[in-house]
mmCIF file of C-alpha atoms in Angstrom:
data_model
loop_
_atom_site.group_PDB
_atom_site.id
_atom_site.type_symbol
_atom_site.label_atom_id
_atom_site.label_comp_id
_atom_site.label_asym_id
_atom_site.label_seq_id
_atom_site.Cartn_x
_atom_site.Cartn_y
_atom_site.Cartn_z
ATOM 1 C CA GLY A 600 -18.372 -12.039 -5.459
ATOM 2 C CA GLU A 601 -17.850 -8.201 -5.684
ATOM 3 C CA SER A 602 -17.523 -5.319 -3.333
ATOM 4 C CA VAL A 603 -17.436 -1.693 -3.573
ATOM 5 C CA GLY A 604 -14.437 -0.407 -1.213
ATOM 6 C CA LEU A 605 -16.088 2.295 0.084
ATOM 7 C CA HIS A 606 -19.709 0.787 1.009
ATOM 8 C CA LEU A 607 -18.812 -2.786 1.699
ATOM 9 C CA PRO A 608 -15.455 -2.882 2.985
ATOM 10 C CA THR A 609 -15.593 -6.862 3.381
ATOM 11 C CA LEU A 610 -16.050 -9.379 0.811
ATOM 12 C CA SER A 611 -15.920 -13.251 1.263
ATOM 13 C CA VAL A 612 -15.608 -15.751 -1.377
ATOM 14 C CA GLN A 613 -15.654 -19.173 -1.783
ATOM 15 C CA GLU A 614 -12.291 -20.912 -2.829
ATOM 16 C CA GLY A 615 -11.908 -21.106 -6.618
ATOM 17 C CA ASP A 616 -14.306 -18.594 -7.277
ATOM 18 C CA ASN A 617 -13.373 -15.066 -9.075
ATOM 19 C CA SER A 618 -13.173 -11.837 -6.670
ATOM 20 C CA ILE A 619 -13.879 -8.569 -7.913
ATOM 21 C CA ILE A 620 -12.670 -5.379 -5.696
ATOM 22 C CA ASN A 621 -13.953 -1.982 -6.315
ATOM 23 C CA CYS A 622 -12.510 1.462 -5.487
ATOM 24 C CA ALA A 623 -13.732 4.878 -6.619
ATOM 25 C CA TYR A 624 -11.199 7.284 -6.637
ATOM 26 C CA SER A 625 -12.046 11.285 -6.416
ATOM 27 C CA ASN A 626 -9.129 13.222 -8.370
ATOM 28 C CA SER A 627 -9.778 13.591 -11.989
ATOM 29 C CA ALA A 628 -6.095 14.515 -12.498
ATOM 30 C CA SER A 629 -4.718 10.995 -11.103
ATOM 31 C CA ASP A 630 -2.973 9.323 -13.828
ATOM 32 C CA TYR A 631 -1.215 6.326 -11.767
ATOM 33 C CA PHE A 632 -3.042 3.640 -9.977
ATOM 34 C CA ILE A 633 -1.665 0.707 -7.813
ATOM 35 C CA TRP A 634 -3.426 -2.176 -5.902
ATOM 36 C CA TYR A 635 -1.641 -2.964 -2.977
ATOM 37 C CA LYS A 636 -2.418 -6.305 -0.620
ATOM 38 C CA GLN A 637 -1.849 -6.090 2.877
ATOM 39 C CA GLU A 638 -1.675 -9.171 4.967
ATOM 40 C CA SER A 639 -2.126 -8.922 8.776
ATOM 41 C CA GLY A 640 0.504 -7.498 10.743
ATOM 42 C CA LYS A 641 2.580 -6.725 7.601
ATOM 43 C CA GLY A 642 3.024 -3.937 5.006
ATOM 44 C CA PRO A 643 1.332 -3.259 2.054
ATOM 45 C CA GLN A 644 2.541 -5.626 -1.289
ATOM 46 C CA PHE A 645 2.579 -4.226 -4.662
ATOM 47 C CA ILE A 646 0.061 -6.180 -6.799
ATOM 48 C CA ILE A 647 -0.367 -4.472 -10.128
ATOM 49 C CA ASP A 648 -0.363 -0.769 -11.568
ATOM 50 C CA ILE A 649 -1.961 0.908 -14.257
ATOM 51 C CA ARG A 650 -1.530 4.266 -16.099
ATOM 52 C CA SER A 651 -4.262 6.584 -16.743
ATOM 53 C CA ASN A 652 -3.453 5.982 -20.529
ATOM 54 C CA MET A 653 -4.748 2.548 -20.336
ATOM 55 C CA ASP A 654 -8.026 0.799 -19.263
ATOM 56 C CA LYS A 655 -7.080 -2.813 -18.533
ATOM 57 C CA ARG A 656 -3.971 -4.367 -17.694
ATOM 58 C CA GLN A 657 -3.195 -8.283 -16.806
ATOM 59 C CA GLY A 658 -1.027 -9.943 -14.300
ATOM 60 C CA GLN A 659 -0.781 -13.277 -12.816
ATOM 61 C CA ARG A 660 -4.464 -14.210 -12.079
ATOM 62 C CA VAL A 661 -5.005 -10.494 -11.695
ATOM 63 C CA THR A 662 -6.754 -7.960 -13.819
ATOM 64 C CA VAL A 663 -7.131 -4.249 -12.886
ATOM 65 C CA LEU A 664 -9.763 -2.139 -14.983
ATOM 66 C CA LEU A 665 -9.963 1.555 -15.027
ATOM 67 C CA ASN A 666 -12.913 3.869 -16.019
ATOM 68 C CA LYS A 667 -11.608 7.286 -16.109
ATOM 69 C CA THR A 668 -15.279 8.430 -17.093
ATOM 70 C CA VAL A 669 -16.655 7.300 -13.728
ATOM 71 C CA LYS A 670 -13.295 7.768 -11.597
ATOM 72 C CA HIS A 671 -13.659 3.704 -11.147
ATOM 73 C CA LEU A 672 -10.683 1.087 -10.339
ATOM 74 C CA SER A 673 -11.113 -2.420 -9.862
ATOM 75 C CA LEU A 674 -9.240 -5.190 -9.038
ATOM 76 C CA GLN A 675 -10.262 -8.803 -10.232
ATOM 77 C CA ILE A 676 -9.074 -12.006 -8.631
ATOM 78 C CA ALA A 677 -9.233 -15.535 -10.609
ATOM 79 C CA ALA A 678 -10.006 -18.612 -9.337
ATOM 80 C CA THR A 679 -9.416 -16.853 -5.481
ATOM 81 C CA GLN A 680 -7.399 -19.066 -3.249
ATOM 82 C CA PRO A 681 -6.941 -19.043 0.489
ATOM 83 C CA GLY A 682 -3.504 -17.166 0.467
ATOM 84 C CA ASP A 683 -5.370 -14.191 -0.937
ATOM 85 C CA SER A 684 -7.335 -13.148 1.882
ATOM 86 C CA ALA A 685 -6.113 -10.154 3.096
ATOM 87 C CA VAL A 686 -6.879 -6.377 2.779
ATOM 88 C CA TYR A 687 -6.929 -4.414 -0.523
ATOM 89 C CA PHE A 688 -5.863 -1.237 -0.902
ATOM 90 C CA CYS A 689 -5.912 0.922 -3.936
ATOM 91 C CA ALA A 690 -3.759 3.946 -4.366
ATOM 92 C CA GLU A 691 -4.031 6.922 -6.618
ATOM 93 C CA THR A 692 -1.209 9.612 -7.498
ATOM 94 C CA PHE A 693 -0.821 12.199 -9.926
ATOM 95 C CA ASN A 694 2.171 13.255 -11.779
ATOM 96 C CA THR A 695 2.673 16.534 -9.987
ATOM 97 C CA GLY A 696 1.939 15.174 -6.668
ATOM 98 C CA ASN A 697 4.357 13.880 -4.030
ATOM 99 C CA GLN A 698 2.277 11.077 -2.394
ATOM 100 C CA PHE A 699 0.135 8.010 -2.756
ATOM 101 C CA TYR A 700 -3.335 8.415 -1.790
ATOM 102 C CA PHE A 701 -4.809 5.737 -0.093
ATOM 103 C CA GLY A 702 -8.232 3.913 -0.210
ATOM 104 C CA THR A 703 -9.912 2.586 3.077
ATOM 105 C CA GLY A 704 -9.298 -0.680 2.008
ATOM 106 C CA THR A 705 -11.457 -4.076 1.233
ATOM 107 C CA SER A 706 -11.254 -7.132 3.571
ATOM 108 C CA LEU A 707 -11.205 -10.102 1.493
ATOM 109 C CA THR A 708 -11.743 -13.312 2.858
ATOM 110 C CA VAL A 709 -11.863 -16.623 1.207
ATOM 111 C CA ILE A 710 -13.675 -19.472 2.455
ATOM 112 C CA PRO A 711 -12.091 -23.126 1.973
ATOM 113 C CA ASN B 818 18.625 -7.398 -2.473
ATOM 114 C CA ALA B 819 16.950 -6.900 0.698
ATOM 115 C CA GLY B 820 13.458 -5.161 0.901
ATOM 116 C CA VAL B 821 12.934 -2.007 2.943
ATOM 117 C CA MET B 822 13.567 -2.506 6.654
ATOM 118 C CA GLN B 823 12.178 -1.163 9.525
ATOM 119 C CA ASN B 824 12.974 -1.449 13.109
ATOM 120 C CA PRO B 825 11.757 -1.888 16.042
ATOM 121 C CA ARG B 826 8.565 -3.958 14.630
ATOM 122 C CA HIS B 827 6.955 -2.986 17.764
ATOM 123 C CA LEU B 828 8.006 -0.073 20.111
ATOM 124 C CA VAL B 829 5.780 0.338 23.496
ATOM 125 C CA ARG B 830 6.199 3.872 25.175
ATOM 126 C CA ARG B 831 4.799 5.644 28.067
ATOM 127 C CA ARG B 832 2.964 8.950 27.318
ATOM 128 C CA GLY B 833 5.742 12.127 27.441
ATOM 129 C CA GLN B 834 8.317 9.708 26.173
ATOM 130 C CA GLU B 835 9.930 9.875 22.967
ATOM 131 C CA ALA B 836 9.828 7.361 19.929
ATOM 132 C CA ARG B 837 12.552 7.061 16.911
ATOM 133 C CA LEU B 838 11.221 4.694 13.903
ATOM 134 C CA ARG B 839 14.142 3.795 11.788
ATOM 135 C CA CYS B 840 13.728 2.948 7.706
ATOM 136 C CA SER B 841 16.394 1.496 5.883
ATOM 137 C CA PRO B 842 15.474 1.896 2.132
ATOM 138 C CA MET B 843 16.237 -0.703 -0.404
ATOM 139 C CA LYS B 844 19.489 -0.728 -1.712
ATOM 140 C CA GLY B 845 19.755 2.042 -4.499
ATOM 141 C CA HIS B 846 16.467 3.954 -3.233
ATOM 142 C CA SER B 847 16.817 7.364 -2.583
ATOM 143 C CA HIS B 848 13.401 8.522 -1.931
ATOM 144 C CA VAL B 849 11.229 7.616 1.298
ATOM 145 C CA TYR B 850 8.000 8.227 2.346
ATOM 146 C CA TRP B 851 6.400 7.457 5.756
ATOM 147 C CA TYR B 852 2.406 6.606 6.352
ATOM 148 C CA ARG B 853 0.753 5.858 9.309
ATOM 149 C CA GLN B 854 -2.197 3.656 9.679
ATOM 150 C CA LEU B 855 -4.859 3.311 12.383
ATOM 151 C CA PRO B 856 -6.273 -0.045 13.079
ATOM 152 C CA GLU B 857 -8.707 -0.896 9.927
ATOM 153 C CA GLU B 858 -8.137 1.889 8.167
ATOM 154 C CA GLY B 859 -6.015 3.007 5.010
ATOM 155 C CA LEU B 860 -2.699 4.583 5.081
ATOM 156 C CA LYS B 861 -2.139 8.291 5.792
ATOM 157 C CA PHE B 862 0.877 9.981 3.972
ATOM 158 C CA MET B 863 2.859 11.705 6.300
ATOM 159 C CA VAL B 864 6.160 12.962 4.884
ATOM 160 C CA TYR B 865 8.410 12.165 1.631
ATOM 161 C CA LEU B 866 12.165 12.493 1.984
ATOM 162 C CA GLN B 867 15.076 12.708 -0.528
ATOM 163 C CA LYS B 868 18.720 12.219 0.722
ATOM 164 C CA GLU B 869 19.108 15.066 2.935
ATOM 165 C CA ASN B 870 16.063 16.892 2.135
ATOM 166 C CA ILE B 871 12.451 16.986 3.146
ATOM 167 C CA ILE B 872 10.588 17.368 -0.344
ATOM 168 C CA ASP B 873 6.870 17.380 1.403
ATOM 169 C CA GLU B 874 5.618 17.069 5.004
ATOM 170 C CA SER B 875 2.165 18.262 4.275
ATOM 171 C CA GLY B 876 0.663 15.325 6.225
ATOM 172 C CA MET B 877 3.023 15.687 9.393
ATOM 173 C CA PRO B 878 1.543 17.357 12.301
ATOM 174 C CA LYS B 879 2.741 20.578 13.463
ATOM 175 C CA GLU B 880 4.178 19.647 16.663
ATOM 176 C CA ARG B 881 6.071 17.104 18.137
ATOM 177 C CA PHE B 882 6.793 14.791 14.860
ATOM 178 C CA SER B 883 10.026 15.427 12.782
ATOM 179 C CA ALA B 884 11.542 13.184 10.053
ATOM 180 C CA GLU B 885 15.395 13.141 8.269
ATOM 181 C CA PHE B 886 16.820 11.376 5.993
ATOM 182 C CA PRO B 887 21.027 11.587 6.367
ATOM 183 C CA LYS B 888 23.352 11.209 3.585
ATOM 184 C CA GLU B 889 24.277 7.983 5.172
ATOM 185 C CA GLY B 890 22.066 6.066 7.487
ATOM 186 C CA PRO B 891 18.672 5.304 7.699
ATOM 187 C CA SER B 892 15.687 7.683 7.942
ATOM 188 C CA ILE B 893 14.389 8.628 11.066
ATOM 189 C CA LEU B 894 10.391 9.380 12.138
ATOM 190 C CA ARG B 895 10.821 10.989 15.560
ATOM 191 C CA ILE B 896 7.964 11.572 17.672
ATOM 192 C CA GLN B 897 8.423 13.742 20.888
ATOM 193 C CA GLN B 898 6.143 13.970 24.122
ATOM 194 C CA VAL B 899 4.033 10.660 22.435
ATOM 195 C CA VAL B 900 0.292 10.728 23.633
ATOM 196 C CA ARG B 901 -2.129 7.944 23.426
ATOM 197 C CA GLY B 902 -3.310 8.917 19.931
ATOM 198 C CA ASP B 903 0.088 8.536 18.523
ATOM 199 C CA SER B 904 -0.441 4.598 18.854
ATOM 200 C CA ALA B 905 -0.435 3.647 15.383
ATOM 201 C CA ALA B 906 1.204 1.253 12.790
ATOM 202 C CA TYR B 907 3.937 3.785 10.936
ATOM 203 C CA PHE B 908 4.960 2.369 7.206
ATOM 204 C CA CYS B 909 7.941 3.389 5.630
ATOM 205 C CA ALA B 910 8.301 3.291 1.682
ATOM 206 C CA SER B 911 11.106 3.585 -0.493
ATOM 207 C CA SER B 912 11.352 4.090 -4.713
ATOM 208 C CA PRO B 913 14.580 4.328 -6.785
ATOM 209 C CA ARG B 914 12.951 7.785 -8.499
ATOM 210 C CA GLY B 915 10.587 10.589 -7.412
ATOM 211 C CA LYS B 916 6.702 9.199 -7.645
ATOM 212 C CA GLY B 917 6.362 11.733 -10.423
ATOM 213 C CA THR B 918 7.461 9.247 -12.765
ATOM 214 C CA GLY B 919 4.693 6.567 -11.867
ATOM 215 C CA THR B 920 7.237 4.549 -10.020
ATOM 216 C CA GLU B 921 5.792 2.277 -7.543
ATOM 217 C CA ALA B 922 6.973 2.434 -3.975
ATOM 218 C CA PHE B 923 7.911 -0.670 -1.600
ATOM 219 C CA PHE B 924 6.777 -0.943 1.447
ATOM 220 C CA GLY B 925 8.754 -2.304 5.090
ATOM 221 C CA GLN B 926 6.834 -4.377 7.269
ATOM 222 C CA GLY B 927 5.984 -1.318 9.571
ATOM 223 C CA THR B 928 6.591 -0.167 13.172
ATOM 224 C CA ARG B 929 3.647 -1.018 15.356
ATOM 225 C CA LEU B 930 4.022 1.905 18.149
ATOM 226 C CA THR B 931 1.833 1.650 21.346
ATOM 227 C CA VAL B 932 1.390 4.356 23.897
ATOM 228 C CA VAL B 933 0.745 3.408 27.280
#
């Protein structure tokens, strides 16, 4: 399943399928990006990060892709599991700034 | 190494009362960020502090809100004369270095403020 965070805030996928969550960022000066996972009633949890000098980074079952040309970031989750159900936020920041800018978030629901 | 600790987890205040939210950063972290989250929305930056200094408060409302991070003790976010619109989840994050170095921030579990 695939979603664009700003236009489709919810995504439902079957357990075992791959998930793709998209994020469009606005600041061309942003040079560091983080994906966070937030489960209901909890704080955001770091998943994976990527710097602007990279276009791909892989973690355990997750991959982040960065396309600076179109200012687009995506999070791919392989073999999605029920425990992956949460809201996923992308956050961007730039070196001279003091804060992370968070997107609206995409709610992922994994169907057993 | 305990994570970022926020307390209380839930806080109920009547309109006009004061709310005090506390955040103890991770051990060794001297940079603290406060964010506010409304239901089904993203996190909005409020303030960035280092020990004894406010570095960036561009996201803080001009009135009723204040934050501090003393040399000893937790960071405090204070909201005076609360109104219903202050009801939200308030998250604190800490990092060992300033964000400018591309360092991830670790979040606490948040304080859910309800104004009745």
